[in-house]
GROMACS .gro file of C-alpha atoms in nm:
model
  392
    1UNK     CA    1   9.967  11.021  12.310
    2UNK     CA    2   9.694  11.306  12.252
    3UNK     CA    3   9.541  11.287  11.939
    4UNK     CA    4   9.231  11.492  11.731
    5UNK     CA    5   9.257  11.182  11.549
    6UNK     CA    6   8.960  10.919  11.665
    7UNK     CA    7   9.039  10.530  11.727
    8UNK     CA    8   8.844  10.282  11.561
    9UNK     CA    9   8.831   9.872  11.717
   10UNK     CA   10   9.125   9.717  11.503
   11UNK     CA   11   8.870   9.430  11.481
   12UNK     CA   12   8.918   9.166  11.670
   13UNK     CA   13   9.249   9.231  11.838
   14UNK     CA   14   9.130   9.438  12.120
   15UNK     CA   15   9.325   9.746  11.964
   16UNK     CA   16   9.207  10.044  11.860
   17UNK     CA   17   9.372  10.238  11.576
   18UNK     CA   18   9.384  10.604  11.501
   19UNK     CA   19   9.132  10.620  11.219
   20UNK     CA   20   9.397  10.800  10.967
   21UNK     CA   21   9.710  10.618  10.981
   22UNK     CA   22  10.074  10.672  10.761
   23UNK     CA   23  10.115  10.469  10.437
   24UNK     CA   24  10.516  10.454  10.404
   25UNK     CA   25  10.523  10.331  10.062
   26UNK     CA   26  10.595  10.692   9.883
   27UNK     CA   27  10.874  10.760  10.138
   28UNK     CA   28  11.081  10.644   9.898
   29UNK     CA   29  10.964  10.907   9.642
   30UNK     CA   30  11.068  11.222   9.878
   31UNK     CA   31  11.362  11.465   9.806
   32UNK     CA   32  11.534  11.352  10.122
   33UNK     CA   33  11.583  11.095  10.364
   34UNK     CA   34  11.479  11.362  10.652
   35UNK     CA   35  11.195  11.440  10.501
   36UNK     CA   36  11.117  11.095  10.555
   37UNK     CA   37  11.193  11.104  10.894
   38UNK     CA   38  11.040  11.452  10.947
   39UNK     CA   39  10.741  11.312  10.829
   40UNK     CA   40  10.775  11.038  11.021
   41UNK     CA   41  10.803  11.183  11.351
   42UNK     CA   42  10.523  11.443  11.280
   43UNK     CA   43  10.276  11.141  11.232
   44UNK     CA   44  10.387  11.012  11.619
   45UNK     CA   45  10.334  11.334  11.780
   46UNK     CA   46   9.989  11.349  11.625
   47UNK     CA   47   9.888  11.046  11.784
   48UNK     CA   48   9.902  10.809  11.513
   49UNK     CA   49   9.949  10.476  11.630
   50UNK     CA   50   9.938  10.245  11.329
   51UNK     CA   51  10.242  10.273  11.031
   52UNK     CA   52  10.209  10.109  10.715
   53UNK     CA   53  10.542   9.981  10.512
   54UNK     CA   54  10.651   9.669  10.358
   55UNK     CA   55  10.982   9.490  10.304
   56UNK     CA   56  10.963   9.612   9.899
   57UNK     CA   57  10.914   9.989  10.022
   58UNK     CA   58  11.239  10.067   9.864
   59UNK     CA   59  11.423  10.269   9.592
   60UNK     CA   60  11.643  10.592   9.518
   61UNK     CA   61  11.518  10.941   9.670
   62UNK     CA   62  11.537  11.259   9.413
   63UNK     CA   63  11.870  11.263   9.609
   64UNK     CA   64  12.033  10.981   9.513
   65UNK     CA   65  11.963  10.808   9.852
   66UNK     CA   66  11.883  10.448   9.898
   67UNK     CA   67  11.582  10.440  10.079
   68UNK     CA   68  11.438  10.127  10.311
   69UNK     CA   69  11.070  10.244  10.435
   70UNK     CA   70  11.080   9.985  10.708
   71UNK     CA   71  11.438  10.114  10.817
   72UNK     CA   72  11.352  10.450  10.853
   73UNK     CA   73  11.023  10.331  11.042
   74UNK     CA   74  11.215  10.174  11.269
   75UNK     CA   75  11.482  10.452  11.307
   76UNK     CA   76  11.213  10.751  11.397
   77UNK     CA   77  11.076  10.472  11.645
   78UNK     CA   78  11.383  10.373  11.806
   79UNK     CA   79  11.424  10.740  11.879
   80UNK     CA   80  11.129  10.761  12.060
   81UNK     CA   81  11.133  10.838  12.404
   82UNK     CA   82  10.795  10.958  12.447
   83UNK     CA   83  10.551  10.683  12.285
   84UNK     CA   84  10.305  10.569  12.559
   85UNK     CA   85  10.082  10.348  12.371
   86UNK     CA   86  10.207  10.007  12.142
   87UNK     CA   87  10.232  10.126  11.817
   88UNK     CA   88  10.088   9.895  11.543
   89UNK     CA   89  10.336   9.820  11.244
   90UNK     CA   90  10.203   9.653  10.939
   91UNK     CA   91  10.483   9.524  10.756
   92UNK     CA   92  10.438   9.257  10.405
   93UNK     CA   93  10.624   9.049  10.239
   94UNK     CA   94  10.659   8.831   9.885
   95UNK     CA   95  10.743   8.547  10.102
   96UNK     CA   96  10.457   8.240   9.942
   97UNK     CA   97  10.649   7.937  10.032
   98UNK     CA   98  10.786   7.851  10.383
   99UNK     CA   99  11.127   7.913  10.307
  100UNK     CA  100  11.029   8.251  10.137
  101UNK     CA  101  10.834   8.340  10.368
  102UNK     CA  102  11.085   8.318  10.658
  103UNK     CA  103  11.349   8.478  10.428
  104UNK     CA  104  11.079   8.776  10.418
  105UNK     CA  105  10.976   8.796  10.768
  106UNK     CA  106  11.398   8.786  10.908
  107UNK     CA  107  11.484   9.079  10.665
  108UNK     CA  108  11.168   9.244  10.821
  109UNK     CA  109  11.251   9.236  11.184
  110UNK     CA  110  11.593   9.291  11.163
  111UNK     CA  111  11.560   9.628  10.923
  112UNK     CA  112  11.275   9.767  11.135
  113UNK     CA  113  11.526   9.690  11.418
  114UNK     CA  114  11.232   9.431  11.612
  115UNK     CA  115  11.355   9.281  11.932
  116UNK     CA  116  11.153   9.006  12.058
  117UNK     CA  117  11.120   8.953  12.475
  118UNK     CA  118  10.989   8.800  12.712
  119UNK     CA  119  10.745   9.069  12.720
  120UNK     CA  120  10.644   9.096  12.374
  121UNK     CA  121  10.840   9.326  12.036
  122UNK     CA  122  10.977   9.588  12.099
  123UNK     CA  123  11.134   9.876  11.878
  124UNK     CA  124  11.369  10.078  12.140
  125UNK     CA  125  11.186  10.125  12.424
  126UNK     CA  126  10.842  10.107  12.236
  127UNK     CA  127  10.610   9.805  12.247
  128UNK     CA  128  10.490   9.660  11.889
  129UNK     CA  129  10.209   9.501  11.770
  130UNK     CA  130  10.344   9.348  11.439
  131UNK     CA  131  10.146   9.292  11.141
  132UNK     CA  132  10.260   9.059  10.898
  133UNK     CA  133  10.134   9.020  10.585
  134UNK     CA  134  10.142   8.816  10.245
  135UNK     CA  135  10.192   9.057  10.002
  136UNK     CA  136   9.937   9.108   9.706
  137UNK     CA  137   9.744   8.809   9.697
  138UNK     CA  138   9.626   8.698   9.339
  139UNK     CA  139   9.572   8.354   9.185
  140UNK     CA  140   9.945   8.197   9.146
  141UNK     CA  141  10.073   8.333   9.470
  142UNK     CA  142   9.723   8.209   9.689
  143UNK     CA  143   9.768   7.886   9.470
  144UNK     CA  144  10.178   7.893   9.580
  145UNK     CA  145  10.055   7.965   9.961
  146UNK     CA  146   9.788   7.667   9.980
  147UNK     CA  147  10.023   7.413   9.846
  148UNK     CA  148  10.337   7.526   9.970
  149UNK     CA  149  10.208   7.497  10.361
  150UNK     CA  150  10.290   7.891  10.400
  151UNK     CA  151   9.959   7.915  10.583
  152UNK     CA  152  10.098   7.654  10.832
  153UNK     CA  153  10.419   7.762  10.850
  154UNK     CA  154  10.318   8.141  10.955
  155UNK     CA  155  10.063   7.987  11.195
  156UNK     CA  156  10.410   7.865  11.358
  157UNK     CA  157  10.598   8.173  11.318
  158UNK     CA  158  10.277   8.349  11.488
  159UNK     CA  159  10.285   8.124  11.800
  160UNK     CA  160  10.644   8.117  11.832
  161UNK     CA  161  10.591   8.533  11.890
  162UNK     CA  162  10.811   8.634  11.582
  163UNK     CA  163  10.518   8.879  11.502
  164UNK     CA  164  10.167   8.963  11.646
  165UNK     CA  165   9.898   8.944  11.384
  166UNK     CA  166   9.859   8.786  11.050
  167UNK     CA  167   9.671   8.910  10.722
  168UNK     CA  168   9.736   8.948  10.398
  169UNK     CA  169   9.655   9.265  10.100
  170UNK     CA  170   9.538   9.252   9.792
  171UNK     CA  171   9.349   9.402   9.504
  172UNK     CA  172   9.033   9.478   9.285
  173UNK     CA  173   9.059   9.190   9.051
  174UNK     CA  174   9.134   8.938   9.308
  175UNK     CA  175   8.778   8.851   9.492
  176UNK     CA  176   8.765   8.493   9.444
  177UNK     CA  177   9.156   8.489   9.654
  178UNK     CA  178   9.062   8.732   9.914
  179UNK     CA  179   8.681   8.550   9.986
  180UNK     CA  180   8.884   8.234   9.993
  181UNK     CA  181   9.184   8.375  10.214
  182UNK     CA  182   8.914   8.527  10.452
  183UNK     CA  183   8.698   8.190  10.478
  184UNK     CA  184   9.070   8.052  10.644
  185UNK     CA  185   8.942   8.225  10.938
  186UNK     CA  186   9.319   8.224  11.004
  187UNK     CA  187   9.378   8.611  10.952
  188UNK     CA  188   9.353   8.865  11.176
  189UNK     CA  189   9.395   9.159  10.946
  190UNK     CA  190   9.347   9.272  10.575
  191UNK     CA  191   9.472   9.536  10.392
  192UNK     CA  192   9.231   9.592  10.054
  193UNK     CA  193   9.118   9.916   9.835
  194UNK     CA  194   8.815  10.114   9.864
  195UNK     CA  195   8.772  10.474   9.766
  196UNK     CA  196   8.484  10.670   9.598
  197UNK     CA  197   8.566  10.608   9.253
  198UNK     CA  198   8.616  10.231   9.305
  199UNK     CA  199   8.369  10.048   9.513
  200UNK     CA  200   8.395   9.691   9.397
  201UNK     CA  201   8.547   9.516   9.697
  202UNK     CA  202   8.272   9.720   9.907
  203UNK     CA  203   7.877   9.804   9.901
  204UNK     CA  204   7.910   9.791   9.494
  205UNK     CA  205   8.083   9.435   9.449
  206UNK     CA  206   7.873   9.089   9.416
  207UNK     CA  207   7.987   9.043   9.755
  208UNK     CA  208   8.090   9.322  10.001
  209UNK     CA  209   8.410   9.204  10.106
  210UNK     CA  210   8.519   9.480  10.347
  211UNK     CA  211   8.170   9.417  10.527
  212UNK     CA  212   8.249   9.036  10.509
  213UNK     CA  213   8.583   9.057  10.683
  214UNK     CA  214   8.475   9.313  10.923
  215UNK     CA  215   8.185   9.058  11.014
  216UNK     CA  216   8.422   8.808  11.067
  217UNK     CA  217   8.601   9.064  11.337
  218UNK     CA  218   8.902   9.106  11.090
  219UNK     CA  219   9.029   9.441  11.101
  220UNK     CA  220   9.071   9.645  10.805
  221UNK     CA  221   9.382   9.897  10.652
  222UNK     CA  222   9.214  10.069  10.354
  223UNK     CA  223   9.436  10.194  10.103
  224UNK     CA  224   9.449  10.356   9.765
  225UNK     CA  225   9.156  10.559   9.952
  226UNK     CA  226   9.221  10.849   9.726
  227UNK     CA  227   9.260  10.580   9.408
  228UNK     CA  228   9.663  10.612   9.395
  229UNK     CA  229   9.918  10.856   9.358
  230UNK     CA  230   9.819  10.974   8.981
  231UNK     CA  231   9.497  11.111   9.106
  232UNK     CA  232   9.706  11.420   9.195
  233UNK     CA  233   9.771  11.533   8.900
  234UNK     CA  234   9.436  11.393   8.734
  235UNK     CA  235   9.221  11.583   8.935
  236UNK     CA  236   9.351  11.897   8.795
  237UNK     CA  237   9.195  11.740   8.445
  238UNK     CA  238   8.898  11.622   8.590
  239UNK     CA  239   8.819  11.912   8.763
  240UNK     CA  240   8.568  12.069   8.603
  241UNK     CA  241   8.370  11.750   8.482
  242UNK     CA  242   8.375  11.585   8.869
  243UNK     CA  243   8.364  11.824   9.177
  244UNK     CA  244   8.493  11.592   9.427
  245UNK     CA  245   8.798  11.685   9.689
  246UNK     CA  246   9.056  11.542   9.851
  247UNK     CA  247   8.888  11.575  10.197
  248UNK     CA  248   8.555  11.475  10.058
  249UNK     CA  249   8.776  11.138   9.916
  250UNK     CA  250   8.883  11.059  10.256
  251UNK     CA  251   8.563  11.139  10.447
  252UNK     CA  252   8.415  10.912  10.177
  253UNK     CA  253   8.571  10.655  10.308
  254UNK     CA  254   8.583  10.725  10.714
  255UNK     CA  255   8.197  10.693  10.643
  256UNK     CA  256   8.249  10.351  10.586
  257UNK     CA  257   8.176  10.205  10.932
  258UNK     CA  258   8.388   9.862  10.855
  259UNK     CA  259   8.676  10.041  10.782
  260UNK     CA  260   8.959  10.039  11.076
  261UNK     CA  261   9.160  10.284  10.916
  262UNK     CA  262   9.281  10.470  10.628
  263UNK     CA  263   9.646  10.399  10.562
  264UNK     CA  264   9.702  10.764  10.368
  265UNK     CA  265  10.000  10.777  10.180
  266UNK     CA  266  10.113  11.140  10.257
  267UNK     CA  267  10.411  11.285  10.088
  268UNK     CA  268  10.405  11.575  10.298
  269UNK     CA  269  10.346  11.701  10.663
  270UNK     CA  270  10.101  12.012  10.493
  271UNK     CA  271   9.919  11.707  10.348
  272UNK     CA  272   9.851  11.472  10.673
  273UNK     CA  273   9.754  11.788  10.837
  274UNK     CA  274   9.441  11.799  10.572
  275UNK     CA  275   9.392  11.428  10.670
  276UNK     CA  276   9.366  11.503  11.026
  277UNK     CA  277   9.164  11.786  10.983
  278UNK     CA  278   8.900  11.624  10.757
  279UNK     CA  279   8.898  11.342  10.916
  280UNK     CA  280   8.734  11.514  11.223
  281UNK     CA  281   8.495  11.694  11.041
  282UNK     CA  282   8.124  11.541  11.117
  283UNK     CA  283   8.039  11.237  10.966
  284UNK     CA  284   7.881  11.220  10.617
  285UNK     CA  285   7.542  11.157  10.528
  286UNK     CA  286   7.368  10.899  10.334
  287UNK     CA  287   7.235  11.134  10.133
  288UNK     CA  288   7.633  11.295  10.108
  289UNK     CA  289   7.752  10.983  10.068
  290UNK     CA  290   7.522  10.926   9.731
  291UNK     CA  291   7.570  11.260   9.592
  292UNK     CA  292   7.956  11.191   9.600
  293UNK     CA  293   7.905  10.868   9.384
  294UNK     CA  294   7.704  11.002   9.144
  295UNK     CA  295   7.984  11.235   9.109
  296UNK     CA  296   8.244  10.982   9.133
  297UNK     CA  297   8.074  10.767   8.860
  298UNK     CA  298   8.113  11.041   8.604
  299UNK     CA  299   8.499  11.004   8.547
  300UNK     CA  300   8.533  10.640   8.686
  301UNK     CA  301   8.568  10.429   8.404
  302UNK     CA  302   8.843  10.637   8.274
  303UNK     CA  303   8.996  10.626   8.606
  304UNK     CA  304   8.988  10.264   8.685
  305UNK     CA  305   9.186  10.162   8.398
  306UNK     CA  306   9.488  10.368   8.383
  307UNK     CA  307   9.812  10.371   8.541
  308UNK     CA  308   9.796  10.488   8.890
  309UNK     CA  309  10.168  10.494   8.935
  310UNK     CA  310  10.145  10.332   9.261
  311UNK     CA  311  10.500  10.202   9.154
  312UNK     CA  312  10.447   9.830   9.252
  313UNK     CA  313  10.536   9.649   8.920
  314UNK     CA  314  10.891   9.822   9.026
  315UNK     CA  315  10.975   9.621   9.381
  316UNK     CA  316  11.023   9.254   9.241
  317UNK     CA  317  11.104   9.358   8.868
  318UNK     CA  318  11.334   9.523   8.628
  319UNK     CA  319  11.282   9.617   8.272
  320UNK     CA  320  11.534   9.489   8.026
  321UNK     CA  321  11.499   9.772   7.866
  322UNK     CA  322  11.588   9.990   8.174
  323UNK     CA  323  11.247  10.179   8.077
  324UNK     CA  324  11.075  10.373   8.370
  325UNK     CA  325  10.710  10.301   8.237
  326UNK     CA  326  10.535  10.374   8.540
  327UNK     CA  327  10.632  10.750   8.441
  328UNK     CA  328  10.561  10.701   8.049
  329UNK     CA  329  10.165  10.528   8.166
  330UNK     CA  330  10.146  10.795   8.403
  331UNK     CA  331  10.225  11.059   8.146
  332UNK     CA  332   9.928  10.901   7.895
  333UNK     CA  333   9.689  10.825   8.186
  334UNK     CA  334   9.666  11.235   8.182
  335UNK     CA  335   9.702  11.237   7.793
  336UNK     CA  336   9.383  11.001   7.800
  337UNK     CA  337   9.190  11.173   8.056
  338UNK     CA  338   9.245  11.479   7.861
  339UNK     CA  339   9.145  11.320   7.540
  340UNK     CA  340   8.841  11.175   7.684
  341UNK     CA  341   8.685  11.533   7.851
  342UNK     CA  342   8.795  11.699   7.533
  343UNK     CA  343   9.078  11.923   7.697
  344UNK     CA  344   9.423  12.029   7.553
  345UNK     CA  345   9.666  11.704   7.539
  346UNK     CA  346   9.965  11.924   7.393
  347UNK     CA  347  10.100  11.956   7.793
  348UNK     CA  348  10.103  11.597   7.840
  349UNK     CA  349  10.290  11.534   7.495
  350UNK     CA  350  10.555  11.779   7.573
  351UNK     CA  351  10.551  11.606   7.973
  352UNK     CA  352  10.641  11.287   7.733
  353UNK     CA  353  10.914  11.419   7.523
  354UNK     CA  354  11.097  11.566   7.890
  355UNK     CA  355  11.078  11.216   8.025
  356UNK     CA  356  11.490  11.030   7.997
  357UNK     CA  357  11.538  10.818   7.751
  358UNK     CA  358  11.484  10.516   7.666
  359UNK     CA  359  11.090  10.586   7.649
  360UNK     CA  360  10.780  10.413   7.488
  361UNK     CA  361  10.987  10.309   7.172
  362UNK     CA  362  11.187  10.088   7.324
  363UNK     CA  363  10.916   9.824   7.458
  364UNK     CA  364  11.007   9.496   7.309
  365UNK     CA  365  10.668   9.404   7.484
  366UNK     CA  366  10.854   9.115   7.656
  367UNK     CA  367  10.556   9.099   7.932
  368UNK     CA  368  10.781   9.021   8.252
  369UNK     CA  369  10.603   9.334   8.405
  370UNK     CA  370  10.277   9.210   8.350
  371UNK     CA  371  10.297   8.990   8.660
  372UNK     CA  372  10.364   9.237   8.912
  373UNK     CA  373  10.098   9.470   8.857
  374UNK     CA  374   9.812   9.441   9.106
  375UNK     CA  375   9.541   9.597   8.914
  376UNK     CA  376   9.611   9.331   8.619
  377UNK     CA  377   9.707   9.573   8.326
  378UNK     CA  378   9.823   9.468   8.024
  379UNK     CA  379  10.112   9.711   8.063
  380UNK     CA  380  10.239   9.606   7.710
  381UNK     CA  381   9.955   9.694   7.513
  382UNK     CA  382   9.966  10.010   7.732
  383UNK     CA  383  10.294  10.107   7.620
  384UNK     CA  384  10.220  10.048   7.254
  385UNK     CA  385   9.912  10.290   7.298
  386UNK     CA  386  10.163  10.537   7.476
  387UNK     CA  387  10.406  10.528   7.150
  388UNK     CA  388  10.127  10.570   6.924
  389UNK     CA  389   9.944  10.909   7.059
  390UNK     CA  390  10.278  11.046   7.268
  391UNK     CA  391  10.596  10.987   7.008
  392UNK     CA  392  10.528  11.200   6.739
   0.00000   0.00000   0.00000
């Protein structure tokens, strides 16, 4: 399909990817299901060829609604008369060990609604290239993969055709996993963050990963290229200290030249359309590309260690307490961003106090979240901060 949007080599698959492409993690986090779908469809006719999800892409709508990312992928697909081009899916699951692995994979294909031929995967009438990844790499699950024979096991999956290409995602603290997982040489794709604010994995880590991997001809889904979803209402705080844009953010990136794509997590169809159009604006500078970190590195200490709401901790766990502290960290992170560049924190208190009950208080700082956090907070201690400067 036409698209303003340019392709990029999906490294060494012989693909090439629309440079922007759909995160559908925050479909989940819309007022509707078809907004989900509208959004959905909107992203096809574009041109975008490459959709993002995972098997834990789930939860309750503001409606009510129970909402499966990879099922309403794979509805808007199946729909699709029109799609003239394979369309990459990237799908991920918590699957470490053989058994959970397969588990993962099965609930994958049949929710997206996969059909596997003689002539390849298809959705409806639409050829797939299907991505299949381990989910959030970090020491106990690479250290569950390598001894478990997962590696092995989706090696034999792969061959027997029940998806196209493997790879795996992970995070900032995890460099020792993702150097190791790379040096395999058995993935073809990895999905890591980069953005202007955090450039560890990249040009400002000991070892640029995302130039490693491309090197190796692995292709590479950026994400959290605009450093997660509390950076929309952070930048509103930050505003006047760091003069930095949401276009600039994802230029920033698309400057990168070992980046495949940008997997942008767009809530809305006004908000892609800012994607597509900055993402064909000319390419930035070196010299642009400096001035935007010096920028960046004003406000980037308080950014990297706050809740960025990016509502992971929530797929594979469930407070005891039935507390939603993604919302009470998010709440602080804007409380502490306030506090830091000396601007009014009464809105953020009172944005506490509106939050349901049961809130900070109620943390009995049991630490079963802890795990499931890819950016390795200590969530607790987080929560205990969150009492002390938000309940009064």
């Amino acid at each position: 399909m036409k698209s303003l949007v340019k392709r990029r080599p999906f490294g060494k698959t012989g693909l090439n990817v629309s440079e922007v492409s759909l995160g559908a993690m925050n479909l989940r986090q819309l007022n509707t299901i078809d907004e989900g779908l509208e959004i959905l469809n909107y992203v096809i006719d574009q041109g975008i060829n490459l959709i993002d999800t995972a098997r834990a892409y789930n939860g309750v709508n503001k409606s009510g609604q129970e909402v499966q990312s990879e099922a309403l992928v794979g509805q808007v697909i199946a729909s699709r008369t029109d799609i003239d081009e394979p369309m990459v899916i990237v799908t991920k699951g918590h699957g470490y060990t053989p058994e959970a692995f397969d588990e993962g994979l099965e609930t994958s294909l049949k929710t997206l609604g996969v059909k596997q031929t003689e002539n390849g995967l298809f959705i409806g009438s639409t050829e797939i290239k299907l991505v299949y990844f381990f989910h959030g790499i970090k020491e106990d699950r690479w250290q569950s993969i390598k001894e478990s024979g997962a590696i092995e096991h989706a090696l034999k999956r792969q061959k027997e055709g029940k998806f196209t290409y493997l790879g795996f995602s992970s995070h900032y603290g995890d460099k020792k996993e993702i150097k190791e997982a790379l040096d395999t040489g058995v993935f073809q794709v990895v999905e890591l963050p980069y953005n202007v604010y955090n450039r560890a994995l990249g040009e400002d880590g000991e070892i640029d990963l995302i130039k490693y991997a491309h090197d190796m001809g692995v292709a590479i889904v950026n994400m959290k290229c605009f450093n997660g979803n509390g950076m929309v209402p952070a930048t509103k705080i930050i505003g006047d200290v760091c003069d930095i844009s949401y276009p600039q953010m994802l230029r920033f990136v698309l400057s990168n030249p070992y980046v495949s794509t940008i997997d942008a997590g767009a809530k809305r169809i006004s908000e892609f359309e800012m994607d597509i159009k900055a993402s064909v604006e000319a390419p930035l500078t070196a010299d642009e590309r400096s001035a935007l970190k010096v920028e960046a590195d004003k406000v980037s200490v308080q950014l990297n260690s706050i809740c960025r709401e990016c509502l992971h901790c929530l797929e594979k766990f469930s407070c005891p307490m039935d507390i939603n502290f993604p919302a009470v960290l998010g709440v602080h992170a804007r409380f502490s961003l306030a506090e830091a560049f000396n601007k009014d924190t009464k809105p953020y208190i009172e944005q506490y106090k509106a939050l349901p009950d049961p809130k900070a208080d109620a943390c009995v700082a049991c630490g079963g979240c802890v795990e499931w956090c890819e950016y390795h907070l200590d969530i607790p201690t987080m929560m205990a901060k969150a009492k002390e400067d938000l309940d009064n």
